[in-house]
Coordinates of C-alpha atoms in Angstrom, one line a residue:
M17 CA -1.5 -31.1 16.0
S18 CA 0.3 -32.6 13.1
H19 CA 3.5 -31.4 11.4
T20 CA 2.8 -32.7 8.0
P21 CA 3.5 -30.2 5.2
A22 CA 0.4 -28.8 3.5
P23 CA 0.7 -27.9 -0.2
P24 CA -0.9 -24.5 -0.7
T25 CA -3.2 -25.7 -3.4
A26 CA -4.3 -28.8 -1.7
V27 CA -7.2 -27.1 -0.1
A28 CA -8.5 -25.6 -3.3
G29 CA -7.5 -28.2 -5.7
G30 CA -11.0 -29.3 -6.2
D31 CA -12.6 -25.8 -6.2
S32 CA -14.9 -25.2 -9.1
P33 CA -14.1 -22.1 -11.2
P34 CA -17.2 -20.2 -9.8
R35 CA -15.9 -20.7 -6.2
A36 CA -12.4 -19.5 -7.2
N37 CA -13.9 -16.5 -9.0
A38 CA -15.9 -15.6 -5.9
V39 CA -12.8 -15.8 -3.7
V40 CA -10.8 -13.6 -6.1
A41 CA -13.7 -11.0 -6.5
V42 CA -14.4 -10.8 -2.7
L43 CA -10.7 -10.4 -1.7
A44 CA -10.0 -7.8 -4.5
F45 CA -13.1 -5.9 -3.4
A46 CA -11.9 -5.9 0.2
G47 CA -8.5 -4.6 -0.9
I48 CA -10.1 -1.8 -2.9
V49 CA -12.3 -0.8 0.1
V50 CA -9.3 -0.6 2.3
S51 CA -7.2 1.4 -0.2
L52 CA -10.2 3.7 -0.8
M53 CA -10.0 4.6 2.9
Q54 CA -6.5 6.1 2.4
T55 CA -7.8 8.8 -0.1
L56 CA -11.1 9.3 1.7
V57 CA -10.1 12.5 3.5
I58 CA -8.1 14.2 0.7
P59 CA -11.0 16.3 -0.5
I60 CA -11.7 17.6 3.1
V61 CA -8.2 18.1 4.3
P62 CA -8.2 21.9 3.7
E63 CA -11.5 22.2 5.5
L64 CA -10.7 20.0 8.5
P65 CA -9.5 22.9 10.8
K66 CA -12.9 24.5 10.4
L67 CA -14.9 21.3 10.5
L68 CA -13.1 20.0 13.7
D69 CA -12.4 23.4 15.2
A70 CA -8.7 22.7 15.5
P71 CA -5.4 24.1 14.2
A72 CA -4.2 22.8 10.8
S73 CA -1.1 21.4 12.4
D74 CA -3.3 19.2 14.6
T75 CA -5.8 18.2 11.9
A76 CA -2.9 16.9 9.8
W77 CA -2.9 14.0 12.3
A78 CA -6.1 12.7 10.5
V79 CA -3.7 11.7 7.7
T80 CA -0.5 11.0 9.7
A81 CA -2.3 8.7 12.3
T82 CA -3.6 6.4 9.5
L83 CA -0.1 6.2 8.0
L84 CA 1.5 5.2 11.3
A85 CA -1.2 2.7 12.3
A86 CA -1.0 1.1 8.8
A87 CA 2.8 0.7 9.1
V88 CA 2.5 -1.1 12.4
A89 CA -0.6 -3.2 11.6
T90 CA 0.5 -4.5 8.2
P91 CA 3.4 -6.8 9.4
V92 CA 1.7 -7.6 12.7
M93 CA -1.5 -8.8 11.0
G94 CA 0.5 -10.8 8.5
R95 CA 2.3 -12.7 11.2
L96 CA -0.9 -13.2 13.2
G97 CA -2.5 -14.5 10.0
D98 CA 0.2 -17.0 9.5
M99 CA -0.2 -18.2 13.1
Y100 CA -3.9 -18.1 13.8
G101 CA -5.6 -18.0 10.4
K102 CA -5.5 -15.5 7.5
R103 CA -9.3 -15.3 7.1
R104 CA -9.7 -14.7 10.8
M105 CA -7.2 -11.8 10.7
L106 CA -8.8 -10.5 7.5
L107 CA -12.2 -10.4 9.3
V108 CA -10.6 -8.6 12.2
S109 CA -9.1 -6.0 9.9
V110 CA -12.4 -5.3 8.1
V111 CA -14.1 -5.0 11.5
L112 CA -11.5 -2.4 12.5
L113 CA -12.2 -0.6 9.3
I114 CA -15.9 -0.5 10.0
G115 CA -15.3 0.6 13.6
G116 CA -13.0 3.4 12.5
S117 CA -15.4 4.6 9.8
V118 CA -18.3 4.7 12.2
T119 CA -16.1 6.6 14.8
C120 CA -15.2 9.2 12.2
G121 CA -18.8 9.3 11.0
L122 CA -19.9 10.3 14.5
S123 CA -17.0 12.7 15.2
E124 CA -17.4 16.4 15.5
S125 CA -14.0 17.1 17.1
L126 CA -10.3 16.2 16.5
V127 CA -9.8 13.4 19.1
P128 CA -12.5 11.0 17.9
M129 CA -11.5 11.7 14.3
V130 CA -7.9 10.7 14.9
V131 CA -9.0 7.6 16.9
G132 CA -11.2 6.6 14.0
R133 CA -8.4 7.2 11.4
V134 CA -6.1 5.0 13.5
L135 CA -8.6 2.2 13.5
Q136 CA -9.0 2.6 9.7
G137 CA -5.2 2.4 9.4
L138 CA -5.1 -0.8 11.4
A139 CA -7.1 -2.5 8.6
S140 CA -4.2 -2.1 6.1
G141 CA -3.2 -5.7 6.4
V142 CA -6.1 -6.8 4.2
I143 CA -4.2 -6.7 0.9
P144 CA -1.2 -8.9 2.0
L145 CA -3.6 -11.2 3.9
G146 CA -5.7 -11.5 0.7
I147 CA -2.7 -12.4 -1.4
S148 CA -1.7 -15.1 1.1
I149 CA -5.2 -16.6 1.2
M150 CA -5.1 -16.8 -2.6
R151 CA -1.9 -18.7 -2.4
D152 CA -3.4 -21.2 0.0
E153 CA -6.8 -21.5 -1.7
L154 CA -6.6 -21.1 -5.5
P155 CA -5.5 -23.6 -8.1
A156 CA -2.0 -22.8 -9.5
E157 CA -3.3 -21.7 -12.9
R158 CA -5.4 -18.9 -11.3
L159 CA -2.8 -17.7 -8.8
G160 CA -0.8 -15.3 -10.9
S161 CA -3.6 -13.2 -12.3
A162 CA -5.4 -13.2 -8.9
T163 CA -2.5 -12.0 -6.8
A164 CA -1.6 -9.4 -9.5
L165 CA -5.2 -8.0 -9.2
M166 CA -5.0 -8.2 -5.4
S167 CA -1.7 -6.4 -5.2
A168 CA -2.8 -3.7 -7.7
S169 CA -6.0 -3.1 -5.6
L170 CA -3.9 -0.7 -3.5
G171 CA -3.5 1.6 -6.6
I172 CA -7.0 0.8 -7.9
G173 CA -8.7 2.0 -4.7
G174 CA -6.5 5.1 -4.5
A175 CA -7.3 6.1 -8.2
L176 CA -11.1 5.4 -7.9
G177 CA -11.3 6.8 -4.4
L178 CA -10.4 10.4 -5.1
P179 CA -13.2 11.2 -7.6
A180 CA -15.7 9.3 -5.4
A181 CA -14.7 11.1 -2.3
A182 CA -14.8 14.5 -4.1
L183 CA -18.2 13.7 -5.4
I184 CA -19.5 12.9 -2.0
A185 CA -17.8 15.8 -0.3
D186 CA -19.2 18.3 -2.9
N187 CA -22.8 17.1 -2.6
F188 CA -23.3 15.7 1.0
D189 CA -22.3 16.4 4.6
W190 CA -18.6 15.4 5.0
H191 CA -19.6 12.6 7.5
M192 CA -21.1 10.8 4.6
L193 CA -17.6 10.0 3.4
F194 CA -17.1 7.8 6.4
W195 CA -20.6 6.3 6.5
T196 CA -20.0 5.2 2.9
S197 CA -16.7 3.6 3.9
A198 CA -18.5 1.8 6.8
A199 CA -21.2 0.5 4.4
M200 CA -18.7 -0.8 2.0
G201 CA -16.8 -2.4 4.9
V202 CA -20.0 -4.2 6.0
V203 CA -20.5 -5.5 2.4
A204 CA -16.9 -6.7 2.4
L205 CA -17.3 -8.4 5.8
I206 CA -20.4 -10.3 4.7
C207 CA -18.8 -11.4 1.4
V208 CA -15.7 -12.7 3.2
L209 CA -17.9 -14.6 5.7
L210 CA -19.9 -16.1 2.8
F211 CA -17.3 -16.9 0.2
V212 CA -13.7 -17.0 1.6
P213 CA -12.7 -20.2 3.3
E214 CA -10.1 -20.4 6.2
S215 CA -6.7 -21.7 5.2
R216 CA -5.4 -24.9 6.8
V217 CA -1.8 -23.6 6.4
R218 CA -0.6 -22.2 9.7
T219 CA 2.7 -21.9 11.6
G220 CA 1.2 -22.0 15.1
G221 CA 3.6 -20.9 17.8
R222 CA 3.7 -17.9 20.1
F223 CA 3.4 -14.2 19.1
D224 CA 6.6 -12.2 19.4
V225 CA 5.3 -9.4 21.7
V226 CA 8.8 -7.9 22.2
G227 CA 9.4 -7.9 18.5
G228 CA 6.0 -6.4 17.8
V229 CA 6.5 -3.5 20.3
G230 CA 10.1 -2.9 19.0
M231 CA 9.1 -2.8 15.4
A232 CA 6.1 -0.5 16.1
A233 CA 8.3 1.9 18.1
G234 CA 11.0 2.0 15.4
L235 CA 8.5 2.4 12.5
V236 CA 6.6 5.1 14.3
C237 CA 9.8 7.1 15.0
L238 CA 11.0 6.7 11.4
L239 CA 7.7 7.6 9.7
L240 CA 6.9 10.4 12.1
A241 CA 10.2 12.0 11.3
I242 CA 9.7 11.6 7.6
S243 CA 6.1 12.8 7.5
K244 CA 6.4 15.7 10.0
G245 CA 10.0 16.7 9.3
A246 CA 8.9 19.5 6.9
D247 CA 6.6 21.0 9.6
W248 CA 9.0 20.7 12.5
G249 CA 12.2 21.5 10.5
W250 CA 14.5 18.8 9.2
G251 CA 17.3 20.0 11.4
S252 CA 15.2 20.4 14.5
G253 CA 16.0 18.4 17.7
T254 CA 12.6 16.6 17.5
T255 CA 13.1 15.4 13.9
V256 CA 16.8 14.4 14.3
G257 CA 16.0 12.7 17.6
L258 CA 13.3 10.6 16.0
F259 CA 15.6 9.6 13.2
V260 CA 18.3 8.6 15.7
A261 CA 15.8 6.8 17.9
A262 CA 14.4 4.9 14.8
V263 CA 17.9 3.7 13.9
V264 CA 18.8 2.6 17.4
I265 CA 15.4 0.9 18.1
L266 CA 15.4 -1.0 14.7
L267 CA 19.0 -2.2 15.2
V268 CA 18.1 -3.5 18.6
W269 CA 14.9 -5.0 17.2
G270 CA 16.9 -6.8 14.5
W271 CA 19.3 -8.2 17.1
W272 CA 16.3 -9.5 19.0
E273 CA 14.6 -11.0 15.9
L274 CA 17.7 -12.9 15.0
R275 CA 18.0 -14.5 18.4
T276 CA 14.4 -15.3 19.4
T277 CA 13.0 -18.7 18.4
E278 CA 9.7 -17.4 17.0
P279 CA 10.4 -13.9 15.5
L280 CA 7.7 -11.5 14.3
V281 CA 9.8 -11.2 11.1
D282 CA 12.1 -14.0 10.0
L283 CA 15.0 -11.8 9.0
R284 CA 16.9 -14.8 7.6
T285 CA 14.1 -15.4 5.1
T286 CA 13.9 -11.6 4.5
A287 CA 17.7 -11.6 3.8
R288 CA 17.3 -14.1 0.9
R289 CA 18.4 -12.4 -2.2
Q290 CA 15.1 -12.6 -4.0
V291 CA 13.1 -11.3 -1.1
L292 CA 15.6 -8.6 -0.1
V293 CA 16.1 -7.2 -3.6
T294 CA 12.4 -7.3 -4.3
N295 CA 11.7 -5.3 -1.1
L296 CA 14.4 -2.7 -1.9
A297 CA 12.8 -2.3 -5.4
S298 CA 9.4 -2.0 -3.7
I299 CA 10.6 1.1 -1.8
A300 CA 11.6 2.8 -5.1
V301 CA 8.3 1.7 -6.8
G302 CA 6.3 3.1 -3.8
F303 CA 8.2 6.4 -4.1
A304 CA 7.6 6.5 -7.9
M305 CA 3.9 5.8 -7.6
F306 CA 3.2 8.6 -5.2
A307 CA 4.5 11.3 -7.5
M308 CA 1.5 10.8 -9.8
S309 CA -1.1 11.1 -7.0
L310 CA 0.6 14.2 -5.7
V311 CA 1.5 16.2 -8.8
L312 CA -1.3 15.5 -11.3
P313 CA -4.2 16.7 -9.1
Q314 CA -2.3 19.8 -8.0
L315 CA -1.5 20.8 -11.6
L316 CA -5.1 20.2 -12.6
Q317 CA -6.5 22.3 -9.8
L318 CA -4.0 25.2 -9.7
P319 CA -5.5 28.5 -11.0
A320 CA -5.1 29.0 -14.8
G321 CA -3.6 32.4 -13.9
T322 CA -0.3 30.7 -13.0
G323 CA 0.2 29.9 -16.7
Y324 CA 0.5 26.1 -16.1
G325 CA -2.4 25.3 -13.8
L326 CA -5.7 24.2 -15.4
G327 CA -8.1 25.6 -12.8
R328 CA -10.2 22.4 -12.6
S329 CA -12.2 21.2 -9.6
M330 CA -11.1 18.3 -7.4
L331 CA -13.8 16.2 -8.9
V332 CA -12.5 16.7 -12.4
A333 CA -8.9 16.1 -11.1
G334 CA -10.1 12.8 -9.6
L335 CA -12.0 11.8 -12.7
C336 CA -8.8 12.3 -14.7
L337 CA -6.9 9.9 -12.4
A338 CA -9.8 7.3 -12.3
P339 CA -8.9 5.7 -15.6
S340 CA -5.5 4.7 -14.2
G341 CA -7.3 2.5 -11.6
L342 CA -9.2 0.8 -14.4
V343 CA -6.0 0.3 -16.3
M344 CA -4.3 -1.3 -13.3
M345 CA -7.3 -3.7 -13.1
A346 CA -7.0 -4.5 -16.8
T347 CA -3.3 -5.1 -16.7
A348 CA -3.5 -7.8 -13.9
P349 CA -4.0 -10.7 -16.3
V350 CA -1.4 -9.3 -18.7
S351 CA 1.1 -8.9 -15.9
A352 CA 0.4 -12.5 -14.8
A353 CA 0.9 -13.8 -18.4
I354 CA 4.3 -12.1 -18.7
S355 CA 5.3 -13.4 -15.3
R356 CA 4.3 -16.9 -16.3
T357 CA 6.2 -16.9 -19.6
R358 CA 9.2 -14.6 -18.8
G359 CA 9.3 -14.5 -15.0
P360 CA 8.0 -11.9 -12.5
K361 CA 11.4 -10.2 -12.6
V362 CA 10.9 -9.2 -16.2
T363 CA 7.4 -8.0 -15.4
L364 CA 8.7 -5.8 -12.7
M365 CA 11.4 -4.3 -14.9
I366 CA 9.0 -3.6 -17.7
G367 CA 6.5 -2.0 -15.3
V368 CA 9.0 0.5 -13.8
L369 CA 10.3 1.4 -17.2
V370 CA 6.7 2.2 -18.3
V371 CA 6.3 4.3 -15.1
A372 CA 9.5 6.3 -15.9
A373 CA 8.2 6.8 -19.5
G374 CA 4.9 8.1 -18.1
Y375 CA 6.7 10.7 -15.9
G376 CA 8.9 11.7 -18.9
L377 CA 5.8 12.2 -21.0
N378 CA 4.2 14.3 -18.3
I379 CA 7.1 16.7 -18.2
V380 CA 6.4 17.7 -21.8
L381 CA 2.6 17.2 -21.8
M382 CA 0.9 19.2 -19.1
S383 CA -1.2 21.8 -20.8
E384 CA -4.5 19.9 -21.5
V385 CA -6.8 17.7 -19.5
W386 CA -6.3 14.8 -21.9
H387 CA -2.6 15.0 -21.4
F388 CA -3.1 14.1 -17.7
I389 CA -5.5 11.3 -18.5
L390 CA -3.0 9.8 -21.0
V391 CA -0.1 10.1 -18.5
A392 CA -2.2 8.6 -15.6
C393 CA -3.1 5.6 -17.9
V394 CA 0.6 5.1 -18.9
I395 CA 1.8 5.3 -15.3
G396 CA -1.2 3.1 -14.2
T397 CA -0.1 0.5 -16.7
G398 CA 3.4 0.5 -15.3
I399 CA 2.2 0.3 -11.7
G400 CA -0.2 -2.5 -12.5
F401 CA 2.8 -4.5 -14.0
A402 CA 5.1 -3.7 -11.1
Y403 CA 2.6 -4.3 -8.3
G404 CA 1.4 -7.5 -10.0
S405 CA 4.9 -9.0 -10.1
M406 CA 5.8 -8.4 -6.5
P407 CA 3.7 -11.1 -4.8
A408 CA 5.0 -13.7 -7.3
L409 CA 8.6 -12.7 -6.5
I410 CA 8.0 -12.9 -2.7
M411 CA 6.0 -16.1 -2.8
G412 CA 8.6 -17.7 -5.1
A413 CA 11.1 -17.4 -2.2
V414 CA 9.3 -18.1 1.1
P415 CA 7.5 -21.1 2.6
A416 CA 3.7 -21.2 2.3
S417 CA 3.6 -20.9 6.1
E418 CA 5.3 -17.5 6.0
T419 CA 3.4 -16.0 3.0
A420 CA 1.3 -13.5 4.9
A421 CA 4.2 -12.1 7.0
A422 CA 6.4 -11.8 3.9
N423 CA 3.8 -10.1 1.8
S424 CA 3.0 -7.8 4.6
L425 CA 6.6 -6.7 4.9
N426 CA 6.7 -6.1 1.1
T427 CA 3.5 -3.9 1.4
L428 CA 5.2 -2.0 4.3
M429 CA 8.3 -1.4 2.0
R430 CA 6.0 0.2 -0.6
S431 CA 4.4 2.4 2.1
L432 CA 7.9 3.5 3.3
G433 CA 8.7 4.6 -0.3
T434 CA 5.4 6.5 -0.5
S435 CA 6.0 8.3 2.8
T436 CA 9.5 9.2 1.7
A437 CA 8.2 10.5 -1.7
S438 CA 5.7 12.7 0.1
A439 CA 8.4 14.3 2.3
V440 CA 10.8 14.8 -0.7
A441 CA 8.1 16.2 -2.9
G442 CA 6.9 18.5 -0.1
V443 CA 10.4 20.0 0.3
I444 CA 10.8 20.6 -3.5
L445 CA 7.4 22.2 -3.9
A446 CA 7.9 24.4 -0.8
Q447 CA 11.3 25.6 -2.0
M448 CA 10.6 26.3 -5.7
T449 CA 7.6 28.7 -5.7
T450 CA 6.1 31.5 -7.8
D451 CA 3.9 34.4 -6.6
L452 CA 0.3 34.7 -7.6
G453 CA -1.6 37.6 -6.1
G454 CA 0.6 37.6 -3.0
Y455 CA 0.3 33.9 -2.5
A456 CA 3.3 31.6 -2.9
L457 CA 2.5 28.6 -5.1
P458 CA 4.7 25.7 -6.3
S459 CA 6.3 26.8 -9.6
E460 CA 6.0 24.8 -12.9
N461 CA 9.7 23.9 -12.6
A462 CA 9.0 22.5 -9.1
F463 CA 6.4 20.1 -10.5
K464 CA 8.8 19.1 -13.3
V465 CA 11.5 18.4 -10.8
V466 CA 9.2 16.2 -8.8
L467 CA 8.2 14.3 -12.0
A468 CA 11.8 13.9 -12.8
V469 CA 12.5 12.6 -9.3
G470 CA 9.6 10.1 -9.8
A471 CA 11.1 8.9 -13.1
G472 CA 14.5 8.6 -11.4
A473 CA 12.9 6.5 -8.6
A474 CA 11.4 4.2 -11.3
L475 CA 14.7 3.9 -13.0
L476 CA 16.4 3.1 -9.7
A477 CA 13.8 0.4 -9.2
F478 CA 14.7 -1.0 -12.6
A479 CA 18.4 -1.1 -11.6
V480 CA 17.7 -2.7 -8.3
A481 CA 15.4 -5.3 -9.9
S482 CA 18.1 -6.3 -12.2
F483 CA 19.8 -8.0 -9.2
I484 CA 16.9 -10.3 -8.5
P485 CA 18.1 -13.8 -9.2
K486 CA 17.0 -15.6 -12.3
P487 CA 13.8 -17.6 -12.0
D488 CA 14.1 -21.2 -10.8
T489 CA 12.1 -24.1 -12.1
S490 CA 9.6 -24.2 -9.3
G491 CA 5.9 -24.1 -10.2
P492 CA 3.8 -21.0 -9.8
G493 CA 3.6 -19.8 -6.3
E494 CA 6.0 -22.5 -5.0
P495 CA 9.1 -21.6 -3.0
A496 CA 12.4 -21.5 -4.7
A497 CA 14.6 -24.5 -4.4
E498 CA 17.1 -22.7 -2.3
S499 CA 14.4 -21.9 0.2
A500 CA 12.5 -25.1 0.6
P501 CA 9.8 -24.5 3.2
E502 CA 9.8 -25.7 6.7
P503 CA 6.9 -28.0 7.4
A504 CA 3.8 -26.0 8.2
T505 CA 1.4 -26.8 11.0
V506 CA -1.9 -28.0 9.7
K507 CA -5.0 -27.6 11.8

C-alpha cells in the first residue's frame, strides 16, 4: 500500500474519446434509471390501497420508505465508494435497485412492496458515485459537461419517468412498472461492467459504523417528521418528538464525527465556505425544483369544472413535463461552458434566477396546455444550470479522495430541500381549498402560493449562492488552493 498522491486524471489521461464517451453515456444512463425509480409509483399511488389491500395511510410508506432509504444510503455509499472503490459501490447500488424492483414486481401485499421500495431507495447513491468516477477517469476537458449531465440526470429521470410510468400503468398490469425498472437496471449493470473502469483513487481506512448508525437515525427522525407531519399533525407528540430526537441525535453525531479519526463525513471539509454555502444553496434548489413536479401535474389533471384545472389525463400531464427533462440534458454542455468561462458560481446563480422566472411565468400562464410545456422547459433550463454547477463547486473544494462522500452529501441536501417542499406545499394545498361537488380541492390561489414559494426558494438560493467564494485559479475539477488534498491511497 502506497501513499503517493494520485491525480484524478492520471488514470484516464490516455483514454480515447470513444472510451470517455462510453463512460459518460453509461453513468448518465444509470443515473436516469435510478431517478426514474423515484417517480415510478406516482401513477398508481391512488390505487395502492386497493391493489395491496391496505389502508391509504399504510400504502403511503411505498413512497416514504424510498425517501428514508435514499437519505441514509446516499452518504454511506459515497463514503464506501471513496474507501473501497466507486465502481464497486455503483455495482452494489444497481444490484440493490434490481433486487428491489423484482421484489416489488412479485409483491401482492404491503410488506414486500415496502421492502422492495426500501431496496430501490438504497440505490440512490448512483448519481454522486457516477460524478466521482467521472472526476477520477475523464480527461479535464470532458469533466465539466459530463458531471453537469450526470448531476442533471436526477431531474431528467424524474421528468421522463412520469409519462413512461403513466403509459405503462394505463396499458399493462401495474407490476410491469417494476419489471421494466428491473430490466433497465440489468442493462445498466451490464454496461457498467463492460465500460466503466474502477478508480485507483481511494482513501482506505475503516468504516465509521457509529457515525453511520447515528446519521441514519438522525436523518430518519428528521425526514419522517417532515414527510408524515401533515398526517400525524404538526403539533402531535410523535411529530414534535421526532424533530427533537433528530436535533439531539444529529448534534451528538456531529460531536462524534469531529472526534473520530476516520469519520463518515469529514465535517471540517464540509465546513469549508465553498462546500458549506453550496450545500445550503442546494437545499433551496431542491425545494424550488419540487414545486414544478407537484403543482404542474395537479393543475393539468384537476377537473375543468374548477375553472382552473384542465381535466387532462396523467399521461398527458407527464408528456407536458417530459420536454423539461430533454431541456436539462441539452443544457449540460451550456452549463459546463459557462462554468468554464465565468465559474460555476455564476452558473448556479443564473440557473436559480431562471427557475424563479419560470415560476413567475406560471403564476400568470396556467390556462392552456402549452403554457405548462413552456413553463416546464424554462424551469428545466434553470434546474439544468443549477444542478450542473453543483458538482463543479463541490469538487473545486475537496480532495479527490473525498469526492464521492462530498457529492453524496450535496445530493442529500437537495433531497432534504425536496422533502421540505413536499411538506410545505402539502400544508398550503390542504389549507386553501375550494368545493367542487362536495369535494374539497386545492384552490387556484393555493397553487399560486406554492408557485410563489417555489420562486422565493429559488431567489433564496440566489442570495445564498452569492456568498460562495470567488473561483480560484485551480484547473477544472481540482481542489481549491485553500483545501489542498491529503495524499490518497492508491491501490
